[in-house]
Coordinates of C-alpha atoms and ligand atoms in Angstrom, one line a residue:
X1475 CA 28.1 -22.0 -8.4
X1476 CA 26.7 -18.5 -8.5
X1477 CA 27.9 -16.3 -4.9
X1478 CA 24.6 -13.8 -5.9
X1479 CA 21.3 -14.1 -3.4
X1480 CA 19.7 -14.1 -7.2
X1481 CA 20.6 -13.7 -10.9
X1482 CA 18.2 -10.7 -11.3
X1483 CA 16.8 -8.2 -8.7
X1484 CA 13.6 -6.6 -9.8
X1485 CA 12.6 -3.3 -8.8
X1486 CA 9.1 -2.4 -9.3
X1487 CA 6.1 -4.8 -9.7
X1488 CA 3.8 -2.9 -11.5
X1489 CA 3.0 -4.5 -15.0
X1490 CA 6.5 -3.9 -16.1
X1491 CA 7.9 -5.7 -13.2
X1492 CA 5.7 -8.2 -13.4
X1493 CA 5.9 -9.1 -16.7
X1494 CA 9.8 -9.0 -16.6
X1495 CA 9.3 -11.3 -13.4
X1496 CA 7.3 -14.0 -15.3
X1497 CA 9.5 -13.9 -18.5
X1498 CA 12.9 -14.9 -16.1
X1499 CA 10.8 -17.0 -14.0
X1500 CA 9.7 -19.1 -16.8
X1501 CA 13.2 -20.0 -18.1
X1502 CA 13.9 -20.8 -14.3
X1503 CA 16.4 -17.1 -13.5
X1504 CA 16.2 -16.8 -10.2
X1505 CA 14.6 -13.6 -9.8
X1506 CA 13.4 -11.6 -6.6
X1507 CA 10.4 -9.0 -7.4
X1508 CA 10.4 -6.2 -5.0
X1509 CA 7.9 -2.9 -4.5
X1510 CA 7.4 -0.4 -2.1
X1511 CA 4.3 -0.5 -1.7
X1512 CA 2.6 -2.5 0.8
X1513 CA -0.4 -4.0 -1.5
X1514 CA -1.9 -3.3 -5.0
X1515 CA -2.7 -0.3 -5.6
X1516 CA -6.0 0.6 -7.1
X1517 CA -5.5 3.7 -8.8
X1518 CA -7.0 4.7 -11.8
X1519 CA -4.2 4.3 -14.7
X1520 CA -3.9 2.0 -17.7
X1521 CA -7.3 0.9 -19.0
X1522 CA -6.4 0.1 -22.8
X1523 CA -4.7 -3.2 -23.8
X1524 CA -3.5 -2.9 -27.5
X1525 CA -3.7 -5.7 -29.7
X1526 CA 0.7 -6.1 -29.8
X1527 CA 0.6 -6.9 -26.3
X1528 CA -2.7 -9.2 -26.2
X1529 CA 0.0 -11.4 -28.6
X1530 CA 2.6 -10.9 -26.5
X1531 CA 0.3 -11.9 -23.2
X1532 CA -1.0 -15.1 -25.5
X1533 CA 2.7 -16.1 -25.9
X1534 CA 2.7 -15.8 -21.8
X1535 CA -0.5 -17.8 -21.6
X1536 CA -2.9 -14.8 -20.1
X1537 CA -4.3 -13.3 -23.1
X1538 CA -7.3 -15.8 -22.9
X1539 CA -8.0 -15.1 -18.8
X1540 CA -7.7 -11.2 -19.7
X1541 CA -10.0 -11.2 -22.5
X1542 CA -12.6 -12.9 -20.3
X1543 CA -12.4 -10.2 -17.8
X1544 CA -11.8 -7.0 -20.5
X1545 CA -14.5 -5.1 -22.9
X1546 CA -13.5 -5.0 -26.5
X1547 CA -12.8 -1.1 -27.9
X1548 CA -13.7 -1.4 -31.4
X1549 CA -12.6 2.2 -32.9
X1550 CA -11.7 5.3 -31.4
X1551 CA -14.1 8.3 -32.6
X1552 CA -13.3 12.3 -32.8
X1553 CA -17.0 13.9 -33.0
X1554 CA -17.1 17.3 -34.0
X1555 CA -20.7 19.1 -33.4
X1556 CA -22.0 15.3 -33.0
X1557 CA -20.8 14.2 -36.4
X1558 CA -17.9 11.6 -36.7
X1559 CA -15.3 13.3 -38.6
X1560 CA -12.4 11.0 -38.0
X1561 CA -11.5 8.4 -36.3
X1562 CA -8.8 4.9 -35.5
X1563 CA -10.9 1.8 -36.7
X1564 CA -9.0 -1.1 -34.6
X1565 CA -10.7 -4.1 -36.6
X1566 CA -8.2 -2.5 -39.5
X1567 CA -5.4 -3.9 -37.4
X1568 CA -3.5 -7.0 -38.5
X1569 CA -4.1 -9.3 -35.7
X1570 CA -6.4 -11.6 -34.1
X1571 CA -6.9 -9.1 -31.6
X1572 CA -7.9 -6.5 -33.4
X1573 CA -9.7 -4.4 -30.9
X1574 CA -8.5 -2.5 -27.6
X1575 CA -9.2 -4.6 -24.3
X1576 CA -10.3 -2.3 -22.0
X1577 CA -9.7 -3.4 -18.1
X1578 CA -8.4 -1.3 -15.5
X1579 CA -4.8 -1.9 -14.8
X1580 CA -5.2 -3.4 -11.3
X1581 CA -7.2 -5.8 -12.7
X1582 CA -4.2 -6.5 -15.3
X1583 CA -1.5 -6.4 -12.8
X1584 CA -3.8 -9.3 -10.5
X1585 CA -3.9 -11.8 -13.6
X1586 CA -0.4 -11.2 -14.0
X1587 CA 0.5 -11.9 -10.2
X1588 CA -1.3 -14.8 -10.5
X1589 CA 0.6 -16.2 -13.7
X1590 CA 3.8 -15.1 -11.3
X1591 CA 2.5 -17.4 -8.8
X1592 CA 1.6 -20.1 -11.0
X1593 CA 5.5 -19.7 -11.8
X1594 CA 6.3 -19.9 -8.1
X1595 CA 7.0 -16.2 -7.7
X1596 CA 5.7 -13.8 -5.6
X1597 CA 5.9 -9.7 -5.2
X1598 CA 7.9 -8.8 -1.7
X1599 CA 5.6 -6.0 -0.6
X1600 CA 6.6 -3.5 1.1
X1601 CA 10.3 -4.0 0.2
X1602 CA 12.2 -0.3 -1.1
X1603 CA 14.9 -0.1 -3.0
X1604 CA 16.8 2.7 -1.2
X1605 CA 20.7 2.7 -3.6
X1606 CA 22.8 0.0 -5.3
X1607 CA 26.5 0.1 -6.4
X1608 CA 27.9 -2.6 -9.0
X1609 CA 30.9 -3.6 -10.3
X1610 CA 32.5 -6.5 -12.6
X1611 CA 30.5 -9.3 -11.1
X1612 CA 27.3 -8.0 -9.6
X1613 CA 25.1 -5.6 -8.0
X1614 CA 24.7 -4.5 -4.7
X1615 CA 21.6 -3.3 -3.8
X1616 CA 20.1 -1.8 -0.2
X1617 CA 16.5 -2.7 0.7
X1618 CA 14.7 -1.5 3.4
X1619 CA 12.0 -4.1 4.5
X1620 CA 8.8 -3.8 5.9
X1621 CA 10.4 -3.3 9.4
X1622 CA 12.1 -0.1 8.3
X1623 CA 15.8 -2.5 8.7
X1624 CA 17.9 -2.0 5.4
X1625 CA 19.2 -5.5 4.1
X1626 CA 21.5 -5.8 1.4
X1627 CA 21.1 -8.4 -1.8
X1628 CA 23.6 -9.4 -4.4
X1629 CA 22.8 -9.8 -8.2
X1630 CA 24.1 -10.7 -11.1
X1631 CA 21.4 -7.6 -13.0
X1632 CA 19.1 -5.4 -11.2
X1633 CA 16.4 -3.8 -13.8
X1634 CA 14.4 -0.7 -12.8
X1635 CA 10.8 -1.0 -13.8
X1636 CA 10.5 1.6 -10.6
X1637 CA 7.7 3.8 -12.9
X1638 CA 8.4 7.6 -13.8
X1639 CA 10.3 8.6 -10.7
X1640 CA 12.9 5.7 -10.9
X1641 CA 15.4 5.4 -8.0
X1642 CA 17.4 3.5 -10.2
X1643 CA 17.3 6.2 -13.0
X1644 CA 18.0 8.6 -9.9
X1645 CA 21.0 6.7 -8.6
X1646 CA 22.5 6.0 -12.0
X1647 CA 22.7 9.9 -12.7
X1648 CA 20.9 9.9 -15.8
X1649 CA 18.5 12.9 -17.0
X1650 CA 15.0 12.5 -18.0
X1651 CA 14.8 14.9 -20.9
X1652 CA 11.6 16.4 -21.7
X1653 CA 8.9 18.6 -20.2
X1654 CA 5.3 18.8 -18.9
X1655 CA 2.2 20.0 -21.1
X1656 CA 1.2 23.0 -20.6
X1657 CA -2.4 21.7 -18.9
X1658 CA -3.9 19.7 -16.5
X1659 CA -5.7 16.4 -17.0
X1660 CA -9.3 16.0 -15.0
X1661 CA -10.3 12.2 -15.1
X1662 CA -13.2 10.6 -13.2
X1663 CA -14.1 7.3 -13.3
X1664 CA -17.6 7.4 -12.7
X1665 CA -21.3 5.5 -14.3
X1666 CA -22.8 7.9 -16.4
X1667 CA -26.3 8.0 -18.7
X1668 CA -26.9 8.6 -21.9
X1669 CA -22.7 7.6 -23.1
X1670 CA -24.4 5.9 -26.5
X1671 CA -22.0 3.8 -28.1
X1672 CA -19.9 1.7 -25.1
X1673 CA -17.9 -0.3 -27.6
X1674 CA -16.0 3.1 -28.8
X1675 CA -13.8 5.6 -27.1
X1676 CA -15.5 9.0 -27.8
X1677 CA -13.8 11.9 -28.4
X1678 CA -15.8 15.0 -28.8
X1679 CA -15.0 18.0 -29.4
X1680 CA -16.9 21.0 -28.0
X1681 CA -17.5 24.2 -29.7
X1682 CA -14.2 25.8 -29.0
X1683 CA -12.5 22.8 -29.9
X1684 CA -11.6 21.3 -26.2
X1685 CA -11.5 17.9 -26.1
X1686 CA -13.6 15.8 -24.2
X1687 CA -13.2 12.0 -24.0
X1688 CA -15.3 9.2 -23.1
X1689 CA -13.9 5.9 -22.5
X1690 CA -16.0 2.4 -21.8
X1691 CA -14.0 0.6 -18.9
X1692 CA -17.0 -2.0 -18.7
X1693 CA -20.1 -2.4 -19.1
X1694 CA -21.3 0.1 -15.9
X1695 CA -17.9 2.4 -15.7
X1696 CA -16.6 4.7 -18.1
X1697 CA -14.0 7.1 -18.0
X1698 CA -14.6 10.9 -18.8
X1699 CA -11.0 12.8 -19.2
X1700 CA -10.5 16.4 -20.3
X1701 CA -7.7 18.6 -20.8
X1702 CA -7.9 22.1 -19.2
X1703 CA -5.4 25.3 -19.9
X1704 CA -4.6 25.9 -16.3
X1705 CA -2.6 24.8 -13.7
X1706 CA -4.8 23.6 -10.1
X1707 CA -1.6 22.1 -8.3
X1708 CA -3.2 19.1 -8.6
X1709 CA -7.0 19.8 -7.3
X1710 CA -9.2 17.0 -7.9
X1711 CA -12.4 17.9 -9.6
X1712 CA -16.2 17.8 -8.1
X1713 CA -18.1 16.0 -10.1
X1714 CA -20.2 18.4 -10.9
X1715 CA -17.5 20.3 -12.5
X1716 CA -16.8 17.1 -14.2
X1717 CA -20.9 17.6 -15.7
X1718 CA -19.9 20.9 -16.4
X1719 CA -17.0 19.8 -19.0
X1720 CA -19.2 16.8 -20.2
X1721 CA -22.3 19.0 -21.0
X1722 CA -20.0 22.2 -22.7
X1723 CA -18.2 19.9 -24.5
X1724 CA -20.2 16.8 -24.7
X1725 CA -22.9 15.5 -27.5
X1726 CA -25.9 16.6 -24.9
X1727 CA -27.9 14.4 -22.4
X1728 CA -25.2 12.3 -20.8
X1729 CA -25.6 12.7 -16.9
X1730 CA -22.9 11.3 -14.8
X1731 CA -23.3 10.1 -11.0
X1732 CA -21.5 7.4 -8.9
X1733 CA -17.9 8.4 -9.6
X1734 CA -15.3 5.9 -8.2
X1735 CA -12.4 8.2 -8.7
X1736 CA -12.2 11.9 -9.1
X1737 CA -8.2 12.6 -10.2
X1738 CA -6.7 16.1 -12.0
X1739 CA -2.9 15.1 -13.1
X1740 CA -0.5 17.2 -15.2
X1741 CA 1.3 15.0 -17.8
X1742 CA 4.4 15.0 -19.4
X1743 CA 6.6 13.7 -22.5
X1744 CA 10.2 12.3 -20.9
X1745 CA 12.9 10.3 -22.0
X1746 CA 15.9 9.0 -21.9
X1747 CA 18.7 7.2 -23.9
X1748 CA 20.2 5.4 -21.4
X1749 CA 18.5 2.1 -21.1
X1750 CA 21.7 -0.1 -19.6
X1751 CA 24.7 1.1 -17.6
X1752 CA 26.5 -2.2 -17.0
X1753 CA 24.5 -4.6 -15.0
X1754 CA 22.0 -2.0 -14.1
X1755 CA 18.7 -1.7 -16.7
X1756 CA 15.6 0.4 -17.1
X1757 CA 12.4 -0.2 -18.5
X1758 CA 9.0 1.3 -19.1
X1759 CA 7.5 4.6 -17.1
X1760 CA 11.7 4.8 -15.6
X1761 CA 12.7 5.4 -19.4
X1762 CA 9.8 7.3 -20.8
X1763 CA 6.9 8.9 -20.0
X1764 CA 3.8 10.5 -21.9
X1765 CA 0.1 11.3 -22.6
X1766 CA -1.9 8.8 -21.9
X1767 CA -3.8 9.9 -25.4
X1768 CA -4.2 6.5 -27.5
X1769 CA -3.4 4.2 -24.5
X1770 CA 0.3 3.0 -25.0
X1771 CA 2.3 4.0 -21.9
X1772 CA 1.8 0.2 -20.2
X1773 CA 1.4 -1.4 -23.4
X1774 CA 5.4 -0.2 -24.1
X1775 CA 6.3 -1.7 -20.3
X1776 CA 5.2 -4.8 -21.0
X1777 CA 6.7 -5.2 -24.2
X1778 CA 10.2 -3.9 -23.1
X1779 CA 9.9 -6.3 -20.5
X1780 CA 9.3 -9.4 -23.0
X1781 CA 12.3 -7.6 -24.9
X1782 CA 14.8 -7.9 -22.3
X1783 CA 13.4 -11.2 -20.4
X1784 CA 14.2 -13.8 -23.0
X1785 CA 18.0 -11.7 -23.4
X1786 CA 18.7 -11.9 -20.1
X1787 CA 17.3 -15.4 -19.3
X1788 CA 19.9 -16.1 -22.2
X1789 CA 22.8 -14.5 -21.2
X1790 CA 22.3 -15.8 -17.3
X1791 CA 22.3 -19.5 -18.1
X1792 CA 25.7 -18.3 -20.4
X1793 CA 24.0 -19.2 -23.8
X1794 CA 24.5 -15.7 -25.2
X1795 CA 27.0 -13.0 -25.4
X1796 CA 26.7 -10.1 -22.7
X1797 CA 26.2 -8.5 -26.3
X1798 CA 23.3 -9.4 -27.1
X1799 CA 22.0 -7.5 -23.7
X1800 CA 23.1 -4.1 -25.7
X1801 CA 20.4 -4.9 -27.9
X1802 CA 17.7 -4.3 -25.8
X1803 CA 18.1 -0.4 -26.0
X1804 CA 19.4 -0.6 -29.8
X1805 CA 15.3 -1.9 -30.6
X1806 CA 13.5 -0.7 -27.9
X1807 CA 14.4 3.1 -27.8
X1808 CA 13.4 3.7 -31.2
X1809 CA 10.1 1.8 -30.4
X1810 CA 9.8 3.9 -27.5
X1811 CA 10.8 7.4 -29.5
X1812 CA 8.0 5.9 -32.3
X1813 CA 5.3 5.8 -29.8
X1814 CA 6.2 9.0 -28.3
X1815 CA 5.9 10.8 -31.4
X1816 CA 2.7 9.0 -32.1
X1817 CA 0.9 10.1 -28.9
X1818 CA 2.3 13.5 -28.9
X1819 CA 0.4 14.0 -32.4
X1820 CA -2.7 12.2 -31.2
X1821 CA -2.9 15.0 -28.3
X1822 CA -1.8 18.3 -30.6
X1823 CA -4.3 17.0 -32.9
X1824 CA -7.1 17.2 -30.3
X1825 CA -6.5 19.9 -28.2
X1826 CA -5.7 22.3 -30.7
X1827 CA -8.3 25.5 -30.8
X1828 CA -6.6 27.6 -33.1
X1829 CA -9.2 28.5 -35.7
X1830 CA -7.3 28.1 -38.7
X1831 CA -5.7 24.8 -37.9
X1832 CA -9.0 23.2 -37.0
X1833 CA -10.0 24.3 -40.2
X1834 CA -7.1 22.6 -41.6
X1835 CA -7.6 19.7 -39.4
X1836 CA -10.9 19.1 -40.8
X1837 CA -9.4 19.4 -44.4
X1838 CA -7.5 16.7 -43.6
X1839 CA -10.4 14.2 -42.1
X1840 CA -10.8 12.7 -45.2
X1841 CA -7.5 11.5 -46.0
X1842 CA -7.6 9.4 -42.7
X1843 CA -10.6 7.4 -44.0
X1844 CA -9.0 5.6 -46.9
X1845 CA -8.5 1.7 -46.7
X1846 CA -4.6 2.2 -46.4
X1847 CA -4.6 4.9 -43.7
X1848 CA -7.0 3.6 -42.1
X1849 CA -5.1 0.1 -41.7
X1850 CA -1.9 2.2 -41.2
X1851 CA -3.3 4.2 -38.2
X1852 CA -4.4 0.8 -37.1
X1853 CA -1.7 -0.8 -36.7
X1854 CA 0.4 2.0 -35.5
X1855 CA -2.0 2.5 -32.3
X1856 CA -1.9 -1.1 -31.9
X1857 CA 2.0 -1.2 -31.8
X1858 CA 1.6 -3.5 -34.2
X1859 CA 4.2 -1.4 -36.4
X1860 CA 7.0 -2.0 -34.2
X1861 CA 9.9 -4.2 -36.1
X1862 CA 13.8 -4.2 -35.0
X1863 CA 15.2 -4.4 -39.0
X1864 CA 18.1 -2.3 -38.0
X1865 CA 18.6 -4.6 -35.2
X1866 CA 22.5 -5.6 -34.8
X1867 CA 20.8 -9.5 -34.5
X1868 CA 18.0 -8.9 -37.3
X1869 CA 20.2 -11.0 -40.0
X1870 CA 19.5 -8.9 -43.6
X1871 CA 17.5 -11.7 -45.9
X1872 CA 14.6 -11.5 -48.4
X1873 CA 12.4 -14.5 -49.6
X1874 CA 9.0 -13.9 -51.3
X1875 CA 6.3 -14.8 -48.9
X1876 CA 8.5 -14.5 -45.4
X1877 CA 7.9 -11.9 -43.2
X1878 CA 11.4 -9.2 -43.0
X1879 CA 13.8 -10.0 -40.3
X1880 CA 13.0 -7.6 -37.5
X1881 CA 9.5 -8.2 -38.0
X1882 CA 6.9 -9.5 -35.8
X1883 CA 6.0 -13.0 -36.9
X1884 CA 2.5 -13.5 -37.6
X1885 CA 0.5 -16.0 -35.4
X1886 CA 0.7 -18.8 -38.3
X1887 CA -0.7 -22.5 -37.3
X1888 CA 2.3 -24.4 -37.2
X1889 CA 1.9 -28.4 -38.7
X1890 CA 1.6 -29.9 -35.3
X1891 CA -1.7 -28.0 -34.7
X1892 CA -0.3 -25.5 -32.3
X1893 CA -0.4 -21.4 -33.7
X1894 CA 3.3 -20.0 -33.7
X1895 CA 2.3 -17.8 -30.2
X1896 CA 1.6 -21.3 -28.3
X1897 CA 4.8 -22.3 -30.0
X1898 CA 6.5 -19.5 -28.2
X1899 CA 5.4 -20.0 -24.8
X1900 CA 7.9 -23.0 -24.5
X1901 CA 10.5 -19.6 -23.9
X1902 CA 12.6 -20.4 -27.3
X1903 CA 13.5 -19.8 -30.5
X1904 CA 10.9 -21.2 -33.1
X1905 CA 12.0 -22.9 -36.4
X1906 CA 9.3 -22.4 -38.7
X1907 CA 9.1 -23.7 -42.7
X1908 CA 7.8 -25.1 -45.5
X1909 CA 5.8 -28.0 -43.4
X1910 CA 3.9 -25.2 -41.6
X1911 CA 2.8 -23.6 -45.0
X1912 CA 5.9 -21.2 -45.2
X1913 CA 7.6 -20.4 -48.9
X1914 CA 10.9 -20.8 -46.6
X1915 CA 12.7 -20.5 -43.2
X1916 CA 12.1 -18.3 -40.5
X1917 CA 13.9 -18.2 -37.4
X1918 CA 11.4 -16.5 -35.1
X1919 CA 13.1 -15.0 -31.7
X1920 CA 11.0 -15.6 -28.2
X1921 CA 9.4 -12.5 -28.1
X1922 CA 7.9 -13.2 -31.2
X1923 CA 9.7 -11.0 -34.0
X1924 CA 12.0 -12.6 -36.9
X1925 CA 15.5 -13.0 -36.4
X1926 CA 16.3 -14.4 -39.7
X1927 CA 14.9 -16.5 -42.9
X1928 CA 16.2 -18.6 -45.3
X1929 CA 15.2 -20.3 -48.5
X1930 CA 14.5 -23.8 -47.9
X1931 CA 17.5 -25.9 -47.1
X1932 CA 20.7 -24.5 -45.9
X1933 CA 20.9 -20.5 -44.4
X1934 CA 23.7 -19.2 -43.8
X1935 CA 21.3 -16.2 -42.3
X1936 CA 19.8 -18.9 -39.9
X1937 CA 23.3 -20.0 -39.0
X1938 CA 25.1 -16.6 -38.0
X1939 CA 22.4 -15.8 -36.3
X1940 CA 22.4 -18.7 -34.1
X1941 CA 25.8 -18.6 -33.9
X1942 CA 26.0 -15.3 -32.4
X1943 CA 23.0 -16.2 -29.7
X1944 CA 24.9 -19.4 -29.6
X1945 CA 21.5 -21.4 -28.9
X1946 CA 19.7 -24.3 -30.5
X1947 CA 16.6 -23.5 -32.1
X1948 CA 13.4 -26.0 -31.1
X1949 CA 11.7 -26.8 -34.3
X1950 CA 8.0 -25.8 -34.6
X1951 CA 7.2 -29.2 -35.4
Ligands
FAD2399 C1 -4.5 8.5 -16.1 C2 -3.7 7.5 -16.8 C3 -4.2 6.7 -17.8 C4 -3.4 5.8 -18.4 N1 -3.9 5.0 -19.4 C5 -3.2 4.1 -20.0 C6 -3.7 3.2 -21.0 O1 -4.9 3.1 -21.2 N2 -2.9 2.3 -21.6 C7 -1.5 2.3 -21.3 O2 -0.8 1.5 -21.9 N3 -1.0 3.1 -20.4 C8 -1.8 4.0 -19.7 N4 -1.2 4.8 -18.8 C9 0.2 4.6 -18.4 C10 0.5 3.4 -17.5 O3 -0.3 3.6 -16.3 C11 1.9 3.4 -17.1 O4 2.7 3.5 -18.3 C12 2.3 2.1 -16.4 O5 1.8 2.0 -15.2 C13 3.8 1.9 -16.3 O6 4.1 0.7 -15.7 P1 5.5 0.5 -15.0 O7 5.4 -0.9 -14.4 O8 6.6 0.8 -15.9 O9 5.5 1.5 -13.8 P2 4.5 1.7 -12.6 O10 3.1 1.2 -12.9 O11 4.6 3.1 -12.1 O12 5.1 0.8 -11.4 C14 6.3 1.1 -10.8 C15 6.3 0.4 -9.4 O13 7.6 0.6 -8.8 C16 7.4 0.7 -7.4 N5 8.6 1.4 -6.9 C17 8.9 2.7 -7.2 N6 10.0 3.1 -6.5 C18 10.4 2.0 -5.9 C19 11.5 1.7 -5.0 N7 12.5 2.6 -4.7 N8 11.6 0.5 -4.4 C20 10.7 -0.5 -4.7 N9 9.6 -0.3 -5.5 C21 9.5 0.9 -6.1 C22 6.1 1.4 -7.3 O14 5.5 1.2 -6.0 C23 5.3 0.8 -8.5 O15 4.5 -0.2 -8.0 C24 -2.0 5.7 -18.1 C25 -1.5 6.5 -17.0 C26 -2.3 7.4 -16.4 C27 -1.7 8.2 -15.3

């Protein structure tokens, strides 16, 4: 009989939070979501969905509600002097969602709260983490409530999805390495004339070789974003200085008007290696933080979230190893640290106006538009490159035909009709193999990557595996 108020204590509900809440609540953890803030907050952040994380959302059951709601993103262009010179194609990428679903992140974050609730969960509004100390058996964390009285609640974990300022990073001591660019960001959401092309996000570059892009959030809203050299403390643009940028930089003849949000932020690339200290964990904006360039920031919350869910879900109902919760920072930091990279080259490669590396930068266009690259860039944007081979559970295997362990399994229709994502929404392990059209076995972990693979018949791969996650594997069939 557990002596916690609940196994896990979640701190934040944006779409970390949230997703992290669904994943426990749907292998019944009992799980308490709490955020400081008294309602949802509509401000303008995430508006890209990347096709790794529509997967992930179909294994949870929402992809289908969200692509109802989103506009498809079919290719990201860079225009220089009106001409597309290069460019991310995302029907290249290697999944059924190959495209970017653009929705504004409130709008993401209410389809997951109502999953949450479907689950019997809720976010506890206006509830603040203020501290927490731990020790061998659990964590005790202090809460003020929407009274202003501090409470305190026991848990067996506490996981700080608590965004880029963490109080839980804070608390635990641990440094958030990195530093801010060295310019602001102007954004407005606004309706504009003349955009062209809404199924695109637009990058043009203006004749000094600033950056102006223009991103379709729906059919009526887009979102304009430009980077300027200089430091305004913050100052939120006038939209006509937002015309100003969009006609210096622009193609010509776009007008905007109607602007739902006016915002200038300063943006930064931060990080840190500690994902885990004991029972206390981190996830998304509390353990890194960057551009928003290529749209990836949320789409690595959620999928840290599905990363630790299923691990902890294990490890509370004592069919794992505390082990196997090291492994969460062992594949996620280097997925994080990939992405990071990825973005920080996206936004050197369009804000730089030195003359001879534009020119060099142009030299290069053309390598980008070959078949492989293209497919490469593809699925690199669409985090559809992320694996865990050096994982301590990715069992080392290789059979002709079977996907690597480590890798992401594709969305393969299993014999009984259902594709391997529905499979995965029961919350287990998935036994795939020759009856579902596989040259082998493949042991395919909840969150949708391989954990090992076998030749048909006996595998000793498939066996240490599940011997060190001590757990039965449900058969695909
Ligand atoms: C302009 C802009 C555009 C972006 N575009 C994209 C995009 O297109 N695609 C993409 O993937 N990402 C994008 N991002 C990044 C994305 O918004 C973030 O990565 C994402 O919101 C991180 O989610 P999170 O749940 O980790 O943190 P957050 O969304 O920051 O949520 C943290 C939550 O914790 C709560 N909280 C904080 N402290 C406490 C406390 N002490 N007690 C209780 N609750 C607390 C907060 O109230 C908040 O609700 C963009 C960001 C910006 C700024």
């Amino acid at each position: 009989m557990s002596t916690t108020d609940c196994d896990v204590l979640v701190v934040g509900a944006g779409p970390t939070g949230l997703t992290l809440a669904i994943q426990l609540l749907s292998r019944g953890v009992r799980t308490r979501l709490i955020d400081q803030d008294p309602g949802l907050p509509k401000l303008s952040r995430a508006i890209g969905i990347q096709p790794r994380t529509m997967e992930t959302l179909d294994m949870m059951g929402v992809a289908d509600r969200l692509l109802e709601i989103g506009h498809r993103g079919l290719r990201t262009s860079v225009y220089v002097g009106g001409r597309r010179q290069a460019g991310i194609d995302m029907t290249c990428a290697d999944s059924e969602y190959a495209f970017i679903l653009h929705l504004p992140q409130h709008r993401t974050e209410e389809v997951l709260r109502s999953r949450l609730a479907e689950l019997g969960g809720k976010v506890e509004s206006g509830i603040e983490l203020l501290g927490f100390i731990q020790d061998a058996d659990a964590v005790t964390a202090s809460l003020s409530d929407a009274e202003g009285r501090e409470v305190q609640v026991t848990a067996s974990f506490l996981v700080g999805c608590d965004g880029s300022h963490s109080k839980v990073r804070r608390v635990l001591d641990v440094p958030f390495e990195g530093q801010p660019y060295p310019f602001d960001w102007l954004l407005a959401d606004t309706e504009l004339d003349g955009g062209g092309r809404n199924d695109e996000v637009q990058v043009h570059c203006g004749p000094g070789g600033q950056p102006l892009a223009l991103i379709p959030i729906d059919g009526r809203l887009w979102r304009v974003s430009a980077p300027m050299p200089a430091d305004r403390g913050g100052a939120a643009p006038t939209l006509e200085e937002i015309q100003g940028l969009v006609d210096a930089r622009g193609p010509g003849g776009i007008v905007v008007h109607d602007p739902e949000t006016l915002t200038c932020f300063r943006c930064q690339i931060r990080s840190t290696d500690t994902y885990r200290r004991d029972r206390v964990f981190l996830a998304g904006d509390a353990v890194h933080i960057h551009a928003p360039t290529g749209a990836q920031g949320m789409n690595l919350g959620i999928n840290d979230a599905v990363n630790l869910g299923w691990k902890l879900a294990y490890v509370v109902a004592g069919r794992a190893p505390d082990t196997l919760l090291d492994t969460y920072a062992a594949e996620r930091r280097p997925a994080a640290q990939q992405m990071m990279a990825f973005t920080d080259s996206m936004v050197r490669f369009v804000i730089e106006t030195s003359p001879l590396k534009r020119t060099l930068r142009r030299a290069m266009m053309p390598l980008l538009r070959t078949p492989r690259m293209r497919r490469r860039l593809a699925n690199r944007m669409a985090q559809l490159a992320i694996a865990y081979p050096d994982s301590p559970i990715s069992q080392p295997g290789r059979v002709r035909g079977l996907p690597t362990p480590g890798a992401r399994m594709p969305n393969i229709r299993l014999h009984d009709g259902r594709t391997m994502n529905e499979a995965l929404r029961d919350g287990e392990h998935v036994l795939a193999g020759p009856d579902d059209g596989l040259p082998g076995r493949v042991l395919v972990r909840p969150d949708g990557y391989v954990a090992a693979i076998g030749r048909d018949g006996h595998s000793s791969a498939i066996d240490d595996y599940l011997q060190s996650v001590r757990t039965p594997a449900h058969s695909g069939r």
